[in-house]
PDB file of C-alpha atoms in Angstrom:
ATOM      1  CA  MET X 757      30.130 -27.598 -25.285  1.00  0.00           C
ATOM      2  CA  THR X 758      28.827 -27.652 -21.716  1.00  0.00           C
ATOM      3  CA  LEU X 759      25.205 -26.906 -20.880  1.00  0.00           C
ATOM      4  CA  LYS X 760      26.256 -23.727 -19.048  1.00  0.00           C
ATOM      5  CA  ARG X 761      28.049 -22.344 -22.107  1.00  0.00           C
ATOM      6  CA  PHE X 762      25.113 -23.363 -24.284  1.00  0.00           C
ATOM      7  CA  LEU X 763      22.748 -21.350 -22.101  1.00  0.00           C
ATOM      8  CA  GLU X 764      25.098 -18.374 -21.930  1.00  0.00           C
ATOM      9  CA  LYS X 765      25.294 -18.185 -25.721  1.00  0.00           C
ATOM     10  CA  GLY X 766      21.502 -17.987 -25.914  1.00  0.00           C
ATOM     11  CA  GLN X 767      21.012 -20.412 -28.788  1.00  0.00           C
ATOM     12  CA  LYS X 768      17.890 -19.682 -30.788  1.00  0.00           C
ATOM     13  CA  GLY X 769      16.912 -23.336 -30.904  1.00  0.00           C
ATOM     14  CA  TYR X 770      16.866 -23.552 -27.114  1.00  0.00           C
ATOM     15  CA  ASP X 771      14.931 -20.295 -26.819  1.00  0.00           C
ATOM     16  CA  LEU X 772      12.291 -21.588 -29.194  1.00  0.00           C
ATOM     17  CA  THR X 773      11.993 -24.874 -27.311  1.00  0.00           C
ATOM     18  CA  ARG X 774      11.696 -23.066 -23.982  1.00  0.00           C
ATOM     19  CA  ALA X 775       8.996 -20.758 -25.358  1.00  0.00           C
ATOM     20  CA  THR X 776       6.889 -23.667 -26.567  1.00  0.00           C
ATOM     21  CA  HIS X 777       6.886 -25.184 -23.058  1.00  0.00           C
ATOM     22  CA  ARG X 778       5.626 -22.043 -21.331  1.00  0.00           C
ATOM     23  CA  VAL X 779       2.260 -22.312 -19.646  1.00  0.00           C
ATOM     24  CA  PHE X 780       1.222 -18.714 -20.345  1.00  0.00           C
ATOM     25  CA  LEU X 781       1.690 -16.518 -23.368  1.00  0.00           C
ATOM     26  CA  SER X 782       3.868 -13.460 -22.839  1.00  0.00           C
ATOM     27  CA  GLU X 783       0.898 -11.100 -22.643  1.00  0.00           C
ATOM     28  CA  ASP X 784      -0.934 -13.375 -20.171  1.00  0.00           C
ATOM     29  CA  GLU X 785       2.111 -13.663 -17.942  1.00  0.00           C
ATOM     30  CA  GLU X 786       2.651  -9.897 -18.069  1.00  0.00           C
ATOM     31  CA  SER X 787      -0.975  -9.337 -17.046  1.00  0.00           C
ATOM     32  CA  LEU X 788      -0.535 -11.703 -14.095  1.00  0.00           C
ATOM     33  CA  ALA X 789       2.697  -9.983 -13.023  1.00  0.00           C
ATOM     34  CA  ASN X 790       1.099  -6.523 -13.241  1.00  0.00           C
ATOM     35  CA  HIS X 791      -1.772  -7.716 -11.036  1.00  0.00           C
ATOM     36  CA  ILE X 792       0.666  -8.977  -8.387  1.00  0.00           C
ATOM     37  CA  LYS X 793       2.586  -5.684  -8.532  1.00  0.00           C
ATOM     38  CA  ALA X 794      -0.662  -3.725  -8.161  1.00  0.00           C
ATOM     39  CA  LEU X 795      -1.559  -5.704  -5.032  1.00  0.00           C
ATOM     40  CA  ASP X 796       1.884  -4.959  -3.602  1.00  0.00           C
ATOM     41  CA  SER X 797       1.470  -1.227  -4.274  1.00  0.00           C
ATOM     42  CA  CYS X 798      -1.829  -1.360  -2.349  1.00  0.00           C
ATOM     43  CA  PHE X 799      -0.100  -2.934   0.705  1.00  0.00           C
ATOM     44  CA  HIS X 800      -1.766  -6.305   0.044  1.00  0.00           C
ATOM     45  CA  GLY X 801       1.153  -8.252  -1.387  1.00  0.00           C
ATOM     46  CA  LEU X 802       0.871 -12.004  -1.884  1.00  0.00           C
ATOM     47  CA  ASP X 803       3.271 -14.567  -0.473  1.00  0.00           C
ATOM     48  CA  ARG X 804       4.877 -17.362  -2.526  1.00  0.00           C
ATOM     49  CA  GLU X 805       2.075 -19.881  -2.023  1.00  0.00           C
ATOM     50  CA  LYS X 806      -0.734 -17.419  -2.788  1.00  0.00           C
ATOM     51  CA  CYS X 807       1.017 -16.341  -5.986  1.00  0.00           C
ATOM     52  CA  ARG X 808       1.224 -19.958  -7.111  1.00  0.00           C
ATOM     53  CA  ILE X 809      -2.463 -20.504  -6.314  1.00  0.00           C
ATOM     54  CA  LEU X 810      -3.348 -17.323  -8.195  1.00  0.00           C
ATOM     55  CA  ALA X 811      -1.404 -18.500 -11.264  1.00  0.00           C
ATOM     56  CA  PHE X 812      -3.259 -21.845 -11.276  1.00  0.00           C
ATOM     57  CA  ASP X 813      -6.658 -20.153 -10.856  1.00  0.00           C
ATOM     58  CA  TYR X 814      -5.774 -17.711 -13.638  1.00  0.00           C
ATOM     59  CA  ALA X 815      -4.870 -20.567 -15.992  1.00  0.00           C
ATOM     60  CA  LYS X 816      -7.994 -22.506 -15.060  1.00  0.00           C
ATOM     61  CA  ALA X 817     -10.273 -19.489 -15.589  1.00  0.00           C
ATOM     62  CA  ASN X 818      -8.814 -18.889 -19.049  1.00  0.00           C
ATOM     63  CA  ASN X 819      -8.861 -22.576 -20.102  1.00  0.00           C
ATOM     64  CA  ILE X 820      -5.064 -22.748 -20.323  1.00  0.00           C
ATOM     65  CA  ASN X 821      -3.500 -26.200 -20.247  1.00  0.00           C
ATOM     66  CA  THR X 822      -1.323 -26.753 -17.186  1.00  0.00           C
ATOM     67  CA  PRO X 823       1.144 -29.492 -16.162  1.00  0.00           C
ATOM     68  CA  PRO X 824      -0.343 -32.441 -14.197  1.00  0.00           C
ATOM     69  CA  ASN X 825       1.389 -31.436 -10.964  1.00  0.00           C
ATOM     70  CA  TRP X 826      -0.441 -28.078 -11.029  1.00  0.00           C
ATOM     71  CA  THR X 827      -3.805 -29.836 -10.968  1.00  0.00           C
ATOM     72  CA  LYS X 828      -2.623 -32.277  -8.314  1.00  0.00           C
ATOM     73  CA  ASP X 829      -1.314 -29.575  -5.956  1.00  0.00           C
ATOM     74  CA  GLY X 830      -3.889 -26.918  -6.814  1.00  0.00           C
ATOM     75  CA  MET X 831      -1.130 -24.396  -7.496  1.00  0.00           C
ATOM     76  CA  ALA X 832       1.680 -23.609  -9.910  1.00  0.00           C
ATOM     77  CA  GLY X 833       4.959 -25.477  -9.612  1.00  0.00           C
ATOM     78  CA  LEU X 834       8.031 -24.106  -7.905  1.00  0.00           C
ATOM     79  CA  ASP X 835      10.097 -24.294 -11.098  1.00  0.00           C
ATOM     80  CA  TRP X 836       7.559 -22.189 -12.991  1.00  0.00           C
ATOM     81  CA  PHE X 837       7.324 -19.713 -10.094  1.00  0.00           C
ATOM     82  CA  SER X 838      11.102 -19.275  -9.995  1.00  0.00           C
ATOM     83  CA  GLY X 839      11.246 -18.542 -13.713  1.00  0.00           C
ATOM     84  CA  PHE X 840       8.223 -16.264 -13.487  1.00  0.00           C
ATOM     85  CA  MET X 841       9.954 -14.192 -10.796  1.00  0.00           C
ATOM     86  CA  GLN X 842      13.106 -13.821 -12.883  1.00  0.00           C
ATOM     87  CA  ARG X 843      11.323 -12.960 -16.109  1.00  0.00           C
ATOM     88  CA  ASN X 844       9.235 -10.227 -14.471  1.00  0.00           C
ATOM     89  CA  LYS X 845      11.890  -8.826 -12.117  1.00  0.00           C
ATOM     90  CA  LEU X 846      10.063  -9.826  -8.939  1.00  0.00           C
ATOM     91  CA  SER X 847      11.537 -10.850  -5.596  1.00  0.00           C
ATOM     92  CA  ILE X 848      10.435 -12.071  -2.179  1.00  0.00           C
ATOM     93  CA  ARG X 849      10.548  -9.197   0.330  1.00  0.00           C
ATOM     94  CA  LYS X 850       9.634  -8.961   3.999  1.00  0.00           C
ATOM     95  CA  PRO X 851       6.925  -6.275   4.371  1.00  0.00           C
ATOM     96  CA  GLU X 852       6.850  -3.695   7.165  1.00  0.00           C
ATOM     97  CA  ALA X 853       3.720  -3.372   9.277  1.00  0.00           C
ATOM     98  CA  THR X 854       1.828  -0.363   7.892  1.00  0.00           C
ATOM     99  CA  SER X 855      -1.250   1.076   9.581  1.00  0.00           C
ATOM    100  CA  LEU X 856      -4.432   1.782   7.665  1.00  0.00           C
ATOM    101  CA  ALA X 857      -4.074   5.495   8.440  1.00  0.00           C
ATOM    102  CA  ARG X 858      -0.656   5.605   6.775  1.00  0.00           C
ATOM    103  CA  GLN X 859      -1.940   3.661   3.765  1.00  0.00           C
ATOM    104  CA  THR X 860      -4.848   6.003   3.102  1.00  0.00           C
ATOM    105  CA  ALA X 861      -3.192   9.321   4.050  1.00  0.00           C
ATOM    106  CA  PHE X 862      -0.766   9.395   1.133  1.00  0.00           C
ATOM    107  CA  ASN X 863      -3.111  10.244  -1.726  1.00  0.00           C
ATOM    108  CA  LYS X 864      -3.286  12.723  -4.605  1.00  0.00           C
ATOM    109  CA  VAL X 865      -5.563  15.210  -2.844  1.00  0.00           C
ATOM    110  CA  THR X 866      -3.498  15.353   0.363  1.00  0.00           C
ATOM    111  CA  VAL X 867      -0.167  15.666  -1.409  1.00  0.00           C
ATOM    112  CA  ALA X 868      -1.520  18.285  -3.829  1.00  0.00           C
ATOM    113  CA  THR X 869      -2.806  20.373  -0.907  1.00  0.00           C
ATOM    114  CA  PHE X 870       0.605  20.319   0.757  1.00  0.00           C
ATOM    115  CA  PHE X 871       2.429  21.413  -2.398  1.00  0.00           C
ATOM    116  CA  ASP X 872      -0.171  24.133  -3.020  1.00  0.00           C
ATOM    117  CA  LYS X 873       0.629  25.551   0.422  1.00  0.00           C
ATOM    118  CA  LEU X 874       4.350  25.234  -0.244  1.00  0.00           C
ATOM    119  CA  SER X 875       3.961  27.043  -3.566  1.00  0.00           C
ATOM    120  CA  ASP X 876       1.911  29.792  -1.921  1.00  0.00           C
ATOM    121  CA  ILE X 877       4.389  30.505   0.862  1.00  0.00           C
ATOM    122  CA  MET X 878       7.326  30.382  -1.561  1.00  0.00           C
ATOM    123  CA  SER X 879       5.643  32.907  -3.866  1.00  0.00           C
ATOM    124  CA  ARG X 880       4.945  35.262  -0.961  1.00  0.00           C
ATOM    125  CA  PHE X 881       8.367  35.245   0.727  1.00  0.00           C
ATOM    126  CA  LYS X 882      10.759  34.136  -2.061  1.00  0.00           C
ATOM    127  CA  PHE X 883      12.865  31.963   0.245  1.00  0.00           C
ATOM    128  CA  ALA X 884      16.371  31.189  -0.962  1.00  0.00           C
ATOM    129  CA  PRO X 885      17.602  27.554  -0.678  1.00  0.00           C
ATOM    130  CA  GLN X 886      19.713  28.392   2.368  1.00  0.00           C
ATOM    131  CA  ASP X 887      16.587  29.732   4.111  1.00  0.00           C
ATOM    132  CA  ILE X 888      14.524  26.526   3.718  1.00  0.00           C
ATOM    133  CA  TYR X 889      15.045  23.943   6.461  1.00  0.00           C
ATOM    134  CA  ASN X 890      13.705  20.466   7.055  1.00  0.00           C
ATOM    135  CA  LEU X 891      13.560  19.214  10.657  1.00  0.00           C
ATOM    136  CA  ASP X 892      13.024  15.753  12.085  1.00  0.00           C
ATOM    137  CA  GLU X 893      13.944  13.561  15.052  1.00  0.00           C
ATOM    138  CA  THR X 894      15.473  10.115  14.985  1.00  0.00           C
ATOM    139  CA  GLY X 895      16.763   7.555  17.466  1.00  0.00           C
ATOM    140  CA  ILE X 896      20.444   6.650  17.798  1.00  0.00           C
ATOM    141  CA  THR X 897      22.225   4.230  20.090  1.00  0.00           C
ATOM    142  CA  THR X 898      25.315   4.814  22.219  1.00  0.00           C
ATOM    143  CA  VAL X 899      26.908   1.547  21.063  1.00  0.00           C
ATOM    144  CA  GLN X 900      27.933   1.250  17.430  1.00  0.00           C
ATOM    145  CA  VAL X 901      26.920  -1.802  15.431  1.00  0.00           C
ATOM    146  CA  SER X 902      30.021  -3.891  14.718  1.00  0.00           C
ATOM    147  CA  GLY X 903      30.921  -4.812  11.165  1.00  0.00           C
ATOM    148  CA  LYS X 904      31.955  -8.244   9.984  1.00  0.00           C
ATOM    149  CA  VAL X 905      35.434  -9.515  10.911  1.00  0.00           C
ATOM    150  CA  VAL X 906      37.615 -12.440   9.874  1.00  0.00           C
ATOM    151  CA  SER X 907      37.449 -15.335  12.342  1.00  0.00           C
ATOM    152  CA  THR X 908      38.088 -19.063  12.628  1.00  0.00           C
ATOM    153  CA  THR X 909      35.724 -21.314  10.743  1.00  0.00           C
ATOM    154  CA  GLY X 910      33.372 -23.172  13.078  1.00  0.00           C
ATOM    155  CA  LYS X 911      33.877 -20.812  16.001  1.00  0.00           C
ATOM    156  CA  LYS X 912      30.564 -20.547  17.865  1.00  0.00           C
ATOM    157  CA  GLN X 913      30.892 -17.012  19.207  1.00  0.00           C
ATOM    158  CA  VAL X 914      32.752 -14.059  17.733  1.00  0.00           C
ATOM    159  CA  GLY X 915      33.069 -10.894  19.812  1.00  0.00           C
ATOM    160  CA  SER X 916      34.104  -7.279  19.269  1.00  0.00           C
ATOM    161  CA  THR X 917      35.150  -4.876  22.014  1.00  0.00           C
ATOM    162  CA  SER X 918      32.719  -2.018  22.672  1.00  0.00           C
ATOM    163  CA  SER X 919      31.975   0.384  25.507  1.00  0.00           C
ATOM    164  CA  ARG X 920      28.875  -1.626  26.470  1.00  0.00           C
ATOM    165  CA  GLU X 921      27.103  -4.700  25.171  1.00  0.00           C
ATOM    166  CA  ARG X 922      23.783  -2.896  24.881  1.00  0.00           C
ATOM    167  CA  GLY X 923      23.466   0.781  24.086  1.00  0.00           C
ATOM    168  CA  GLU X 924      20.854   3.284  25.185  1.00  0.00           C
ATOM    169  CA  LEU X 925      18.539   5.044  22.774  1.00  0.00           C
ATOM    170  CA  ILE X 926      19.044   8.803  22.404  1.00  0.00           C
ATOM    171  CA  THR X 927      16.791  11.174  20.476  1.00  0.00           C
ATOM    172  CA  MET X 928      18.623  13.331  17.965  1.00  0.00           C
ATOM    173  CA  CYS X 929      16.958  16.320  16.286  1.00  0.00           C
ATOM    174  CA  CYS X 930      18.457  17.509  12.999  1.00  0.00           C
ATOM    175  CA  ALA X 931      17.755  20.378  10.621  1.00  0.00           C
ATOM    176  CA  ILE X 932      19.169  20.548   7.100  1.00  0.00           C
ATOM    177  CA  SER X 933      18.688  23.318   4.559  1.00  0.00           C
ATOM    178  CA  ALA X 934      17.792  22.961   0.881  1.00  0.00           C
ATOM    179  CA  SER X 935      21.283  24.218   0.013  1.00  0.00           C
ATOM    180  CA  GLY X 936      22.851  21.213   1.782  1.00  0.00           C
ATOM    181  CA  SER X 937      24.097  22.977   4.897  1.00  0.00           C
ATOM    182  CA  HIS X 938      22.988  21.906   8.372  1.00  0.00           C
ATOM    183  CA  ILE X 939      23.007  23.106  11.940  1.00  0.00           C
ATOM    184  CA  PRO X 940      24.639  21.021  14.698  1.00  0.00           C
ATOM    185  CA  PRO X 941      22.545  18.165  16.114  1.00  0.00           C
ATOM    186  CA  PHE X 942      20.424  18.465  19.229  1.00  0.00           C
ATOM    187  CA  TYR X 943      20.434  15.461  21.618  1.00  0.00           C
ATOM    188  CA  ILE X 944      17.864  14.428  24.238  1.00  0.00           C
ATOM    189  CA  PHE X 945      19.255  12.015  26.831  1.00  0.00           C
ATOM    190  CA  LEU X 946      17.119   9.693  28.921  1.00  0.00           C
ATOM    191  CA  ARG X 947      18.306  11.193  32.187  1.00  0.00           C
ATOM    192  CA  VAL X 948      17.034  13.406  35.008  1.00  0.00           C
ATOM    193  CA  PHE X 949      20.129  15.608  35.136  1.00  0.00           C
ATOM    194  CA  MET X 950      22.369  16.630  32.264  1.00  0.00           C
ATOM    195  CA  LYS X 951      26.124  16.060  32.531  1.00  0.00           C
ATOM    196  CA  GLN X 952      28.699  17.530  30.202  1.00  0.00           C
ATOM    197  CA  ASP X 953      30.373  14.131  29.922  1.00  0.00           C
ATOM    198  CA  PHE X 954      27.426  13.012  27.771  1.00  0.00           C
ATOM    199  CA  MET X 955      28.638  15.328  25.007  1.00  0.00           C
ATOM    200  CA  ASN X 956      32.179  13.976  24.761  1.00  0.00           C
ATOM    201  CA  GLY X 957      33.007  13.271  21.116  1.00  0.00           C
ATOM    202  CA  CYS X 958      29.910  15.014  19.742  1.00  0.00           C
ATOM    203  CA  ALA X 959      29.950  17.289  16.715  1.00  0.00           C
ATOM    204  CA  PRO X 960      31.172  20.853  17.324  1.00  0.00           C
ATOM    205  CA  GLY X 961      28.349  23.149  18.349  1.00  0.00           C
ATOM    206  CA  ALA X 962      25.996  20.315  19.293  1.00  0.00           C
ATOM    207  CA  LYS X 963      23.709  20.718  22.276  1.00  0.00           C
ATOM    208  CA  GLY X 964      22.357  18.118  24.686  1.00  0.00           C
ATOM    209  CA  VAL X 965      19.578  18.158  27.270  1.00  0.00           C
ATOM    210  CA  ALA X 966      18.245  15.603  29.718  1.00  0.00           C
ATOM    211  CA  ASP X 967      14.633  14.529  30.016  1.00  0.00           C
ATOM    212  CA  ARG X 968      12.827  11.788  31.938  1.00  0.00           C
ATOM    213  CA  THR X 969      11.136  10.492  28.769  1.00  0.00           C
ATOM    214  CA  GLY X 970      14.065  10.804  26.377  1.00  0.00           C
ATOM    215  CA  TYR X 971      11.795  12.162  23.630  1.00  0.00           C
ATOM    216  CA  MET X 972      10.945  15.559  22.222  1.00  0.00           C
ATOM    217  CA  ASN X 973       8.083  17.314  24.003  1.00  0.00           C
ATOM    218  CA  THR X 974       6.401  20.724  23.941  1.00  0.00           C
ATOM    219  CA  GLU X 975       8.676  22.403  26.486  1.00  0.00           C
ATOM    220  CA  LEU X 976      11.899  21.057  25.003  1.00  0.00           C
ATOM    221  CA  PHE X 977      10.990  22.056  21.470  1.00  0.00           C
ATOM    222  CA  ALA X 978       9.703  25.543  22.287  1.00  0.00           C
ATOM    223  CA  TYR X 979      12.197  26.608  24.957  1.00  0.00           C
ATOM    224  CA  GLU X 980      15.301  24.516  24.213  1.00  0.00           C
ATOM    225  CA  TYR X 981      15.466  23.528  20.563  1.00  0.00           C
ATOM    226  CA  LEU X 982      13.932  26.573  18.867  1.00  0.00           C
ATOM    227  CA  PRO X 983      16.320  29.038  20.629  1.00  0.00           C
ATOM    228  CA  PHE X 984      19.165  26.705  19.626  1.00  0.00           C
ATOM    229  CA  PHE X 985      17.887  26.695  16.031  1.00  0.00           C
ATOM    230  CA  ILE X 986      17.489  30.482  15.962  1.00  0.00           C
ATOM    231  CA  SER X 987      20.994  31.082  17.314  1.00  0.00           C
ATOM    232  CA  ASN X 988      22.493  28.938  14.524  1.00  0.00           C
ATOM    233  CA  VAL X 989      20.309  30.130  11.652  1.00  0.00           C
ATOM    234  CA  ARG X 990      20.239  33.775  12.836  1.00  0.00           C
ATOM    235  CA  CYS X 991      16.758  34.353  11.516  1.00  0.00           C
ATOM    236  CA  SER X 992      14.534  37.312  12.354  1.00  0.00           C
ATOM    237  CA  LYS X 993      11.362  38.999  11.143  1.00  0.00           C
ATOM    238  CA  ASP X 994      13.476  40.887   8.612  1.00  0.00           C
ATOM    239  CA  LYS X 995      15.229  37.687   7.536  1.00  0.00           C
ATOM    240  CA  PRO X 996      12.630  34.904   7.782  1.00  0.00           C
ATOM    241  CA  VAL X 997      13.200  31.195   7.172  1.00  0.00           C
ATOM    242  CA  LEU X 998      10.891  28.332   6.230  1.00  0.00           C
ATOM    243  CA  LEU X 999      10.862  25.276   8.503  1.00  0.00           C
ATOM    244  CA  VAL X1000       9.260  22.112   7.086  1.00  0.00           C
ATOM    245  CA  LEU X1001       8.503  19.453   9.699  1.00  0.00           C
ATOM    246  CA  ASP X1002       5.939  16.842  10.683  1.00  0.00           C
ATOM    247  CA  ASN X1003       2.864  17.746  12.714  1.00  0.00           C
ATOM    248  CA  HIS X1004       3.925  16.139  15.997  1.00  0.00           C
ATOM    249  CA  CYS X1005       2.141  17.752  18.941  1.00  0.00           C
ATOM    250  CA  SER X1006       5.393  19.274  20.224  1.00  0.00           C
ATOM    251  CA  HIS X1007       5.999  20.991  16.873  1.00  0.00           C
ATOM    252  CA  VAL X1008       2.619  22.710  16.577  1.00  0.00           C
ATOM    253  CA  SER X1009       2.000  23.749  20.179  1.00  0.00           C
ATOM    254  CA  LEU X1010       0.979  27.312  21.017  1.00  0.00           C
ATOM    255  CA  GLN X1011       4.283  27.919  22.774  1.00  0.00           C
ATOM    256  CA  ALA X1012       6.270  26.829  19.690  1.00  0.00           C
ATOM    257  CA  ILE X1013       4.101  28.895  17.335  1.00  0.00           C
ATOM    258  CA  ASN X1014       4.588  32.030  19.472  1.00  0.00           C
ATOM    259  CA  VAL X1015       8.375  31.567  19.495  1.00  0.00           C
ATOM    260  CA  CYS X1016       8.427  31.068  15.725  1.00  0.00           C
ATOM    261  CA  ARG X1017       6.168  34.074  15.122  1.00  0.00           C
ATOM    262  CA  ASN X1018       8.460  36.363  17.133  1.00  0.00           C
ATOM    263  CA  SER X1019      11.602  35.027  15.448  1.00  0.00           C
ATOM    264  CA  GLY X1020      10.671  35.022  11.761  1.00  0.00           C
ATOM    265  CA  ILE X1021      10.218  31.247  11.415  1.00  0.00           C
ATOM    266  CA  HIS X1022       7.407  30.169   9.099  1.00  0.00           C
ATOM    267  CA  LEU X1023       6.205  26.634   9.871  1.00  0.00           C
ATOM    268  CA  LEU X1024       4.903  24.297   7.173  1.00  0.00           C
ATOM    269  CA  THR X1025       3.806  20.883   8.440  1.00  0.00           C
ATOM    270  CA  LEU X1026       3.664  17.706   6.388  1.00  0.00           C
ATOM    271  CA  PRO X1027       0.281  15.964   6.086  1.00  0.00           C
ATOM    272  CA  PRO X1028      -0.306  13.316   8.802  1.00  0.00           C
ATOM    273  CA  HIS X1029       1.084   9.835   8.114  1.00  0.00           C
ATOM    274  CA  THR X1030       3.001  10.894   5.004  1.00  0.00           C
ATOM    275  CA  SER X1031       6.505  11.436   6.386  1.00  0.00           C
ATOM    276  CA  HIS X1032       7.630   8.058   4.960  1.00  0.00           C
ATOM    277  CA  LYS X1033       7.143   9.584   1.490  1.00  0.00           C
ATOM    278  CA  LEU X1034       7.420  13.359   1.921  1.00  0.00           C
ATOM    279  CA  GLN X1035       9.956  13.845   4.737  1.00  0.00           C
ATOM    280  CA  PRO X1036      13.329  14.586   3.049  1.00  0.00           C
ATOM    281  CA  LEU X1037      15.354  13.611   6.116  1.00  0.00           C
ATOM    282  CA  ASP X1038      13.584  10.260   6.339  1.00  0.00           C
ATOM    283  CA  ARG X1039      14.032   9.607   2.636  1.00  0.00           C
ATOM    284  CA  CYS X1040      17.642  10.676   2.171  1.00  0.00           C
ATOM    285  CA  VAL X1041      19.544  11.029   5.476  1.00  0.00           C
ATOM    286  CA  PHE X1042      18.264   8.839   8.306  1.00  0.00           C
ATOM    287  CA  GLY X1043      18.776   5.090   8.148  1.00  0.00           C
ATOM    288  CA  ASN X1044      19.651   3.492   4.800  1.00  0.00           C
ATOM    289  CA  GLY X1045      17.192   5.370   2.663  1.00  0.00           C
ATOM    290  CA  ASP X1046      14.316   3.061   3.533  1.00  0.00           C
ATOM    291  CA  GLY X1047      12.311   5.761   5.288  1.00  0.00           C
ATOM    292  CA  ASN X1048      12.250   4.159   8.628  1.00  0.00           C
ATOM    293  CA  GLY X1049      13.426   7.335  10.359  1.00  0.00           C
ATOM    294  CA  ARG X1050      16.071   5.751  12.564  1.00  0.00           C
ATOM    295  CA  LEU X1051      19.845   5.586  12.643  1.00  0.00           C
ATOM    296  CA  ASP X1052      21.636   2.488  13.882  1.00  0.00           C
ATOM    297  CA  GLU X1053      24.645   4.263  15.260  1.00  0.00           C
ATOM    298  CA  ILE X1054      26.003   7.672  16.133  1.00  0.00           C
TER     299      ILE X1054
END
């Protein structure tokens, strides 16, 4: 019997021998793992070396016998760390830079206030699922990201034909209802003048505008996008809709509020710096579900 088959069968004798050579008891190791997970949830995750140092300090503080190489290096061994990661379902991940404002904004009080307002407006107007919309902008590129292809081993450069080597970033504004339906996308091109050629191949009913900045601003949202939204949703004061969106300055301007008030659109903004958790489009549609609010291709 090979060692691999012996391990796969999970022999009790081997399991008992392995357990006797563990540095920490199961409850001690679980406590250490929970502490590392708690630090990660607070945006203060530890890297590989700091975790090993923490394990050695934890053993030393609790008078737990450790292998000689732990004392020599001042940290836990790599073999122990690898097993510790597997036993506690941990992995090495690359963190995203997160501002202090975003860390502190998502809390129980803020989220509860938002859902209280949502509950209040739903009880007053009794919106149906098809009358509740979520709106957000994202960035897309004009050049699609190529997938992997079969090529010769050892070849230094592998190419794929595309319209251009580097694409340009375009802002796309989308609105999706709670029933699953959506209105056509709205594009903002980084141009001074709009040309109809920019819309070749776009979804039916989509609209595009040109702007020097290439981003959504007060004038575009109030006088270009909202009329486009109203014409597709066909809302009015007698048939109001609920629009949930972030509190970007272009979304909550006086001009936008006046247009919404005259058209039967009730605005509900998400709390600041919480879109990575509360924005449905960020969580479920844009990107790969990681909440980064950006698409890699059209």
